[in-house]
Short mmCIF file of C-alpha atoms and ligand atoms in Angstrom, two decimals:
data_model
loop_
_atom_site.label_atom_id
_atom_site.label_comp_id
_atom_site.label_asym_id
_atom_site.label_seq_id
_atom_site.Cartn_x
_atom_site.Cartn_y
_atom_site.Cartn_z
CA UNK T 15 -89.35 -87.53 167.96
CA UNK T 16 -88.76 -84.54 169.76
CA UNK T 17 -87.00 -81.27 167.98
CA UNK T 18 -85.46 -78.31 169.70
CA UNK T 19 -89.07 -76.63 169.52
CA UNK T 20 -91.39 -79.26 170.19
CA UNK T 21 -94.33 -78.54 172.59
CA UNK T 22 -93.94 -74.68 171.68
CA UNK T 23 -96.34 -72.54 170.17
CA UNK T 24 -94.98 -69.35 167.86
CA UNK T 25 -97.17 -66.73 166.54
CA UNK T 26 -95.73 -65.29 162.90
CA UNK T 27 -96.50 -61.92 161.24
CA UNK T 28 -96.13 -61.28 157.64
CA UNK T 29 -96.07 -64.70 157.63
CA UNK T 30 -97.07 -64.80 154.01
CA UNK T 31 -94.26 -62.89 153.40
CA UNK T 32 -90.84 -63.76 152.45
CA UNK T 33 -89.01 -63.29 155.50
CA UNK T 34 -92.01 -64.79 157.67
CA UNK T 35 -92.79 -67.52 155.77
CA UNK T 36 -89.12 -68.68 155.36
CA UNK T 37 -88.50 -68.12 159.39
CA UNK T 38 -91.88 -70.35 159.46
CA UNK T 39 -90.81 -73.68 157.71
CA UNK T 40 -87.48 -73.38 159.61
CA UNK T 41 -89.38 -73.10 162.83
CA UNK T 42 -91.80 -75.82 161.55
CA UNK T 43 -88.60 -78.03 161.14
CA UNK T 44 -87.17 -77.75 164.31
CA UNK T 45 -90.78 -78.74 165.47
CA UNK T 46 -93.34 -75.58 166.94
CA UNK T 47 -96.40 -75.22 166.14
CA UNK T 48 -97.08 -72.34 163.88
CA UNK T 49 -100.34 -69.44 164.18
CA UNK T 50 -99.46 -67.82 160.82
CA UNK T 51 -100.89 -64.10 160.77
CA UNK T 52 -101.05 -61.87 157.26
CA UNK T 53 -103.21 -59.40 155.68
CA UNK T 54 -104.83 -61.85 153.11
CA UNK T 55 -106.53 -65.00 153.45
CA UNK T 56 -105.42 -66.27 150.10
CA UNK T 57 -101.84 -65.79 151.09
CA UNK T 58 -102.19 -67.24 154.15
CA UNK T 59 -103.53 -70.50 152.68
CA UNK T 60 -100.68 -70.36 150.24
CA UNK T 61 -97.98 -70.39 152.86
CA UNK T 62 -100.11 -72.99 154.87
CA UNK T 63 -99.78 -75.26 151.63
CA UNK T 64 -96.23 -74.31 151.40
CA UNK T 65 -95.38 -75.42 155.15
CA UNK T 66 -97.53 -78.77 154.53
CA UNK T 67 -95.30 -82.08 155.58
CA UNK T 68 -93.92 -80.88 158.21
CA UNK T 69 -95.39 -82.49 161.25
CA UNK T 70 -96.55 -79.35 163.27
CA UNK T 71 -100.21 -77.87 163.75
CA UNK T 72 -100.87 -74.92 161.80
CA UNK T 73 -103.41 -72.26 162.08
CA UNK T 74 -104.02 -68.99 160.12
CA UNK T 75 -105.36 -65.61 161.21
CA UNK T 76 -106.06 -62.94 158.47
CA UNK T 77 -105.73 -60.20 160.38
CA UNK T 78 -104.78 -56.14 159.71
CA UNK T 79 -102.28 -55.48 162.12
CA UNK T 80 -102.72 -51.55 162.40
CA UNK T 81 -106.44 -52.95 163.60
CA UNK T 82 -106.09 -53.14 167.65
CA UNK T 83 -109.20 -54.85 168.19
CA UNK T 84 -108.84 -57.42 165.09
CA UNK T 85 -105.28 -58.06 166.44
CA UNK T 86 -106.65 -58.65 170.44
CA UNK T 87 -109.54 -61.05 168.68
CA UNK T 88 -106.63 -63.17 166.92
CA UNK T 89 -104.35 -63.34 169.54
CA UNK T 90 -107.36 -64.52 172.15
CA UNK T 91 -107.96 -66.50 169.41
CA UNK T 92 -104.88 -68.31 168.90
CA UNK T 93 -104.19 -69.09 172.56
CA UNK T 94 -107.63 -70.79 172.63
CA UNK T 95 -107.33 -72.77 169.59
CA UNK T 96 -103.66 -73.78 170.17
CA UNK T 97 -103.00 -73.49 174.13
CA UNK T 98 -100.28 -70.98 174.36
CA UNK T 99 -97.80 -68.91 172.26
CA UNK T 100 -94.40 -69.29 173.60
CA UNK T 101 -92.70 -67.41 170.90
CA UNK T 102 -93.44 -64.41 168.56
CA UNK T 103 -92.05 -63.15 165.34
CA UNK T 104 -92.96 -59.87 164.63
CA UNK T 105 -92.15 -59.06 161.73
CA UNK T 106 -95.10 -57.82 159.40
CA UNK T 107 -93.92 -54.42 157.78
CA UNK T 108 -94.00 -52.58 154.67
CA UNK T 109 -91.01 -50.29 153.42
CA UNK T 110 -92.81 -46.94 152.07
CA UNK T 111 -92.00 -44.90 149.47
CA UNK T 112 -88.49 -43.04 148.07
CA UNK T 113 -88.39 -39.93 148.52
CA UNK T 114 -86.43 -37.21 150.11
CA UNK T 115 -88.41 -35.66 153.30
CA UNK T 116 -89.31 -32.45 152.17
CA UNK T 117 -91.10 -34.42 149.71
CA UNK T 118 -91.93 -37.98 151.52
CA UNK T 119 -96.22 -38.05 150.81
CA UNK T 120 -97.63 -37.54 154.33
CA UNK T 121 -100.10 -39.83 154.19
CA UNK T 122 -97.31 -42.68 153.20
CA UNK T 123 -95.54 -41.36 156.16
CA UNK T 124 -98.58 -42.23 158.18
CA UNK T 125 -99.65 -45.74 157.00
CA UNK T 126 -95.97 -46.76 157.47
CA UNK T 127 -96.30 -46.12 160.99
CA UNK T 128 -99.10 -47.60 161.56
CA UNK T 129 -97.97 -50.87 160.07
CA UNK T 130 -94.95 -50.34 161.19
CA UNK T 131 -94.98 -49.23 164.77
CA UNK T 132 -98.14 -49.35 165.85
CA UNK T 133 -98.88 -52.49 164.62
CA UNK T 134 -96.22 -53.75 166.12
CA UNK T 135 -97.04 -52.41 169.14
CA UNK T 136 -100.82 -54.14 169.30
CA UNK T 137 -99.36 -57.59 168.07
CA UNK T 138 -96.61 -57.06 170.68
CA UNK T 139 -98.61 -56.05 173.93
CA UNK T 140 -101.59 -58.49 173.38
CA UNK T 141 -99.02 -61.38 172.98
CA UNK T 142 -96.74 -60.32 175.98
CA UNK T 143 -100.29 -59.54 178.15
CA UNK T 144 -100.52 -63.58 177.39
CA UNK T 145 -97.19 -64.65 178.14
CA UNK T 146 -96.94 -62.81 181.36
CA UNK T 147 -100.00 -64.58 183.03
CA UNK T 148 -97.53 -67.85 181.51
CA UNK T 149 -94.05 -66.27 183.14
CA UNK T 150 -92.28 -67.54 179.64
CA UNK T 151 -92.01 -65.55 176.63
CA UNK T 152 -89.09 -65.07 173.43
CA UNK T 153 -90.04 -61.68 171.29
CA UNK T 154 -88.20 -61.50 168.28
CA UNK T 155 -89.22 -58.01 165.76
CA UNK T 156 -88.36 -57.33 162.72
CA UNK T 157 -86.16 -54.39 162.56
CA UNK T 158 -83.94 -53.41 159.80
CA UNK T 159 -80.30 -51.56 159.68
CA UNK T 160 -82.44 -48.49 158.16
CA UNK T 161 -83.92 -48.42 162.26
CA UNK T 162 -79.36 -48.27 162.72
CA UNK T 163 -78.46 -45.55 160.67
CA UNK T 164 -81.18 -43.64 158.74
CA UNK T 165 -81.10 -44.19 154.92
CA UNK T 166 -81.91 -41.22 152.49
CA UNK T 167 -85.02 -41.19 150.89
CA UNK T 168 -86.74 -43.02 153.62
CA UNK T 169 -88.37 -41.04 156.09
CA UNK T 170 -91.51 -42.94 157.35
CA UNK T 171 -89.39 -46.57 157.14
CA UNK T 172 -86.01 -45.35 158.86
CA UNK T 173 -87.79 -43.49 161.55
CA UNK T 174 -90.18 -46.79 162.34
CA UNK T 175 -87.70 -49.10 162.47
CA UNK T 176 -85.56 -46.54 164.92
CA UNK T 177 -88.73 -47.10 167.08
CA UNK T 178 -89.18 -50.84 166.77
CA UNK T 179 -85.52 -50.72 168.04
CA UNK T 180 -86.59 -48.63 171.10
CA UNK T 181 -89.96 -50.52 171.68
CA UNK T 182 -87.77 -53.74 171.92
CA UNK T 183 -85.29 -52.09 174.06
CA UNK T 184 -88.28 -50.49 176.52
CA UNK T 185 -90.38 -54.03 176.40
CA UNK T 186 -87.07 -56.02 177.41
CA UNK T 187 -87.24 -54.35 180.56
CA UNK T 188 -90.30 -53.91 181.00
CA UNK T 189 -91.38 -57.83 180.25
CA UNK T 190 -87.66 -59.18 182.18
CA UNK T 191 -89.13 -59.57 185.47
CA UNK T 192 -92.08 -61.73 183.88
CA UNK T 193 -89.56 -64.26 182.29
CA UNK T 194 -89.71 -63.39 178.47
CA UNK T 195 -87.03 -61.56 176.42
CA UNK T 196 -86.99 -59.24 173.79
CA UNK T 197 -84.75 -59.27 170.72
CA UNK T 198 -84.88 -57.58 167.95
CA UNK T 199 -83.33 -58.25 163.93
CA UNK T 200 -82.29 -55.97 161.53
CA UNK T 201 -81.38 -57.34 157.87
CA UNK T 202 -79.79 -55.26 155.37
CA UNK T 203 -79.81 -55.02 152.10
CA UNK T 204 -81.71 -58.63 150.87
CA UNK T 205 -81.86 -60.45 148.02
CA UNK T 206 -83.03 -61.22 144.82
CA UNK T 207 -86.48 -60.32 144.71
CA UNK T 208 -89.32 -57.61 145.05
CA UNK T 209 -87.67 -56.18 148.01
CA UNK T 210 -84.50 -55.51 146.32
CA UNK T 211 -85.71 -54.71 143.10
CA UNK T 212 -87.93 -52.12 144.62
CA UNK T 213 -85.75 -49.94 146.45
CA UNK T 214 -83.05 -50.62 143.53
CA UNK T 215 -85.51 -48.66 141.40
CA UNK T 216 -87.16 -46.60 143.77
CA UNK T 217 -83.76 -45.06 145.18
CA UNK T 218 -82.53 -44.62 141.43
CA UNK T 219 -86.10 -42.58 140.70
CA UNK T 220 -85.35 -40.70 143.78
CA UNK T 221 -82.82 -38.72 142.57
CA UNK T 222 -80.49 -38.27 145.26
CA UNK T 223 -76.54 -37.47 145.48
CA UNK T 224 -76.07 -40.77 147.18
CA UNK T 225 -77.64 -42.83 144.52
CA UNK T 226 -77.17 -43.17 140.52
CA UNK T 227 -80.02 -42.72 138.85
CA UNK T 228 -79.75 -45.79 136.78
CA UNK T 229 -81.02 -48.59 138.91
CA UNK T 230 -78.15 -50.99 137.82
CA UNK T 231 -75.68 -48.97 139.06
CA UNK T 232 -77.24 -48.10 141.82
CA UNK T 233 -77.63 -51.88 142.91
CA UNK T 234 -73.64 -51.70 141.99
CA UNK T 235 -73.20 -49.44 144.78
CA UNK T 236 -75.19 -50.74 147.00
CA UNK T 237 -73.32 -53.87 146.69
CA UNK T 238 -70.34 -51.67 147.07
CA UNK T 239 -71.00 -50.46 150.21
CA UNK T 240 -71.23 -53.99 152.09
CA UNK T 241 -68.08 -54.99 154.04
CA UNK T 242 -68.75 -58.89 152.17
CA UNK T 243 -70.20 -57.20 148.83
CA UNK T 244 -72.95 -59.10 148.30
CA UNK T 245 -76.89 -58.76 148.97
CA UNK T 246 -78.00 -61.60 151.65
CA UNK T 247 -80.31 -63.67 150.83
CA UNK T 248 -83.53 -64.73 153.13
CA UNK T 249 -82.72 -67.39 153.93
CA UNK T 250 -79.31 -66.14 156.21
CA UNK T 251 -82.28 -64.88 158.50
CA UNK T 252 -84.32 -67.71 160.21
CA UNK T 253 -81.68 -69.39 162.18
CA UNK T 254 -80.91 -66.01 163.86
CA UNK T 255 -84.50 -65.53 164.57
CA UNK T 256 -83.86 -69.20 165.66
CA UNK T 257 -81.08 -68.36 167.43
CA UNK T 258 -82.95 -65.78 169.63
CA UNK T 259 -85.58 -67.42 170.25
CA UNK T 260 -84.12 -70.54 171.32
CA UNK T 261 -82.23 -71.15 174.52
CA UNK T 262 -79.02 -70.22 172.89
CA UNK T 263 -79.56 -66.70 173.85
CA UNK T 264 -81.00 -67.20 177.53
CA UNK T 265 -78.89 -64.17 178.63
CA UNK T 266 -79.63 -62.09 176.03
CA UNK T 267 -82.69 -59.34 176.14
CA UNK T 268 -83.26 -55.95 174.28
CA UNK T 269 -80.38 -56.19 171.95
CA UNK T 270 -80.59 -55.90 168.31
CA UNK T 271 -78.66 -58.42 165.54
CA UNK T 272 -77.65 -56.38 162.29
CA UNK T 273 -77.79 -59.42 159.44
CA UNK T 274 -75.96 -57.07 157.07
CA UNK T 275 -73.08 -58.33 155.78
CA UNK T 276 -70.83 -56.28 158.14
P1 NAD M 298 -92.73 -58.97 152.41
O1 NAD M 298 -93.42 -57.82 151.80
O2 NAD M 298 -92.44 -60.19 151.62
O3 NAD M 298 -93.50 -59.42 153.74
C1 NAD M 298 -94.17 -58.51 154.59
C2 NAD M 298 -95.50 -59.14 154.96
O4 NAD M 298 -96.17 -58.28 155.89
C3 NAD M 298 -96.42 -59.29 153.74
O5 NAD M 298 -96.84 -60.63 153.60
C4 NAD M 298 -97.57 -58.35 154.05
O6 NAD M 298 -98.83 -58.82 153.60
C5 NAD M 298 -97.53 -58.29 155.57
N1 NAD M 298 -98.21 -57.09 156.03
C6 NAD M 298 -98.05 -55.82 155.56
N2 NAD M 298 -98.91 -55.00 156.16
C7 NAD M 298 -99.62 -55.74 157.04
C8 NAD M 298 -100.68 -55.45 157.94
N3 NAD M 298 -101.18 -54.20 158.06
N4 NAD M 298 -101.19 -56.46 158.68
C9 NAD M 298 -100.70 -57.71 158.56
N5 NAD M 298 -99.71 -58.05 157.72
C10 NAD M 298 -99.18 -57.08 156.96
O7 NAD M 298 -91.35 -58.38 152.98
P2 NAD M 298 -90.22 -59.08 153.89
O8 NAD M 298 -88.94 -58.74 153.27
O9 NAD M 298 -90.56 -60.49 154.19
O10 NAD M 298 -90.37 -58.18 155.20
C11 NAD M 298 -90.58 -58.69 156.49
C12 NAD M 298 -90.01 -57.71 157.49
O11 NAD M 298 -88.61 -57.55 157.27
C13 NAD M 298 -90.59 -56.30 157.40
O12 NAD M 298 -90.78 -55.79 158.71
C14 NAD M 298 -89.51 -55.52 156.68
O13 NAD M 298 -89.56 -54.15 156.98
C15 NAD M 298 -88.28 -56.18 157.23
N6 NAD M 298 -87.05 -56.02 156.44
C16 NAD M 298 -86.94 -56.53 155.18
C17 NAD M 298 -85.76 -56.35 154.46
C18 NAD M 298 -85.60 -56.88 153.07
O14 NAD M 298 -84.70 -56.44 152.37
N7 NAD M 298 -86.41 -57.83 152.64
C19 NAD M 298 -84.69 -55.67 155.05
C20 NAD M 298 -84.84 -55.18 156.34
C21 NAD M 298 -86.01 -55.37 157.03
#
């Protein structure tokens, strides 16, 4: 049978995680082969359970991603085990802590750049280093409309994502003349789940004018603000990473899709 994706390889980040493993089984469906990479081996085995049926090969790579050399080692070792990666998703992130910046814990501030950006970066530039010796590549990162317009209380996370929007801006150019493109995604406000509950509670604690300090109403305006007034839920993001990586897009490089509910 063959499916939009067959014959392609994709390498997934925080592929244990919500977004990555529900971008996963729909890119499992329309029929690539999945390297699945994540912090935790327990995880990953999880989501590998989760994705079984579906008639794709599947590989897993526990793997820190702030860890240049551990993230050169997986990606060597993914193009050996499985031939090629045609696509990545690179999406593994972590959102920090509330606070506002005069305040934000420096050593928070830190880590989420290194997750963050520079982890992006290593997964990003071992992976294209691959696909230009191929000529083909489709780069998809995780951004988020905090990398748009700067949320309060969020000083590490806003200013990484503003940077994953630049590094997918600056590696569009830089990888166009090699035949791969470079997109980037940025989801809003998400929903239901730890994510949402999280910074529901975190911005209340906060303290901020923006925000109500009781986290129902602060999920109230939150809502509120959103053109369609509702949260979006996960799964509105796969078939845009679908979308982009796909040949849909073929004229499309360095530009960055707000899923946010307008
Ligand atoms: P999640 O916490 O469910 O998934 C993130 C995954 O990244 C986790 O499985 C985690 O183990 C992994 N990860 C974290 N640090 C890592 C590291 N050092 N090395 C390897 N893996 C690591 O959250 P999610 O909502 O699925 O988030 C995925 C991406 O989407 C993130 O980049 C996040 O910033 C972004 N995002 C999420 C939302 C949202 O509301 N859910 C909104 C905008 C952007």
């Amino acid at each position: 049978e063959h499916l939009p994706f067959s014959g392609k390889v994709a390498l997934v980040t925080g592929a244990a995680g919500n977004i990555g493993l529900a971008t996963a089984r729909r890119l499992a469906l329309m029929g690539a082969d999945l390297a699945l990479l994540d912090l935790d081996h327990a995880k990953l085995e999880q989501a590998r359970a989760d994705l079984k049926g579906h008639d794709v090969r599947i590989s897993i790579h526990a793997c820190d991603v702030t860890d240049n050399t551990q993230v050169s080692q997986v990606v060597d070792a993914v193009v050996r085990g499985m031939g090629q990666i045609d696509f990545l998703f690179n999406n593994a992130g972590y959102q920090g802590a509330f606070a506002p910046v005069q305040d934000y814990p420096e050593a928070d501030f830190a880590r989420v750049m290194q997750i963050n950006v520079c982890g992006a970066f290593h997964v990003l530039r071992h992976v294209a280093a691959h696909m230009v010796t191929r000529g083909f590549g489709r780069i998809v990162n995780t951004a988020s409309m905090a990398g748009v317009q700067g949320p309060p209380n969020m000083a590490a996370y806003g200013a990484s994502k503003f940077a994953i929007i630049g590094l997918t801006e600056v590696a569009a150019k830089d990888l166009a003349p090699h035949g791969i493109r470079v997109n980037a995604i940025s989801p809003a406000f998400m929903g239901p789940g730890f994510m949402w509950d999280r910074q529901v509670e975190l911005q209340a604690r906060a303290g901020s004018q923006y925000f109500s300090t009781d986290p129902t109403e602060v999920a109230r305006q939150m809502i509120g603000s959103i053109p369609m007034r509702r949260y979006g839920s996960i799964d509105e993001i796969p078939g845009v990473v679908a979308f982009l990586l796909g040949e849909d897009s073929s004229y499309m490089t360095g530009v960055n899709l707000p899923i946010s509910g307008g």
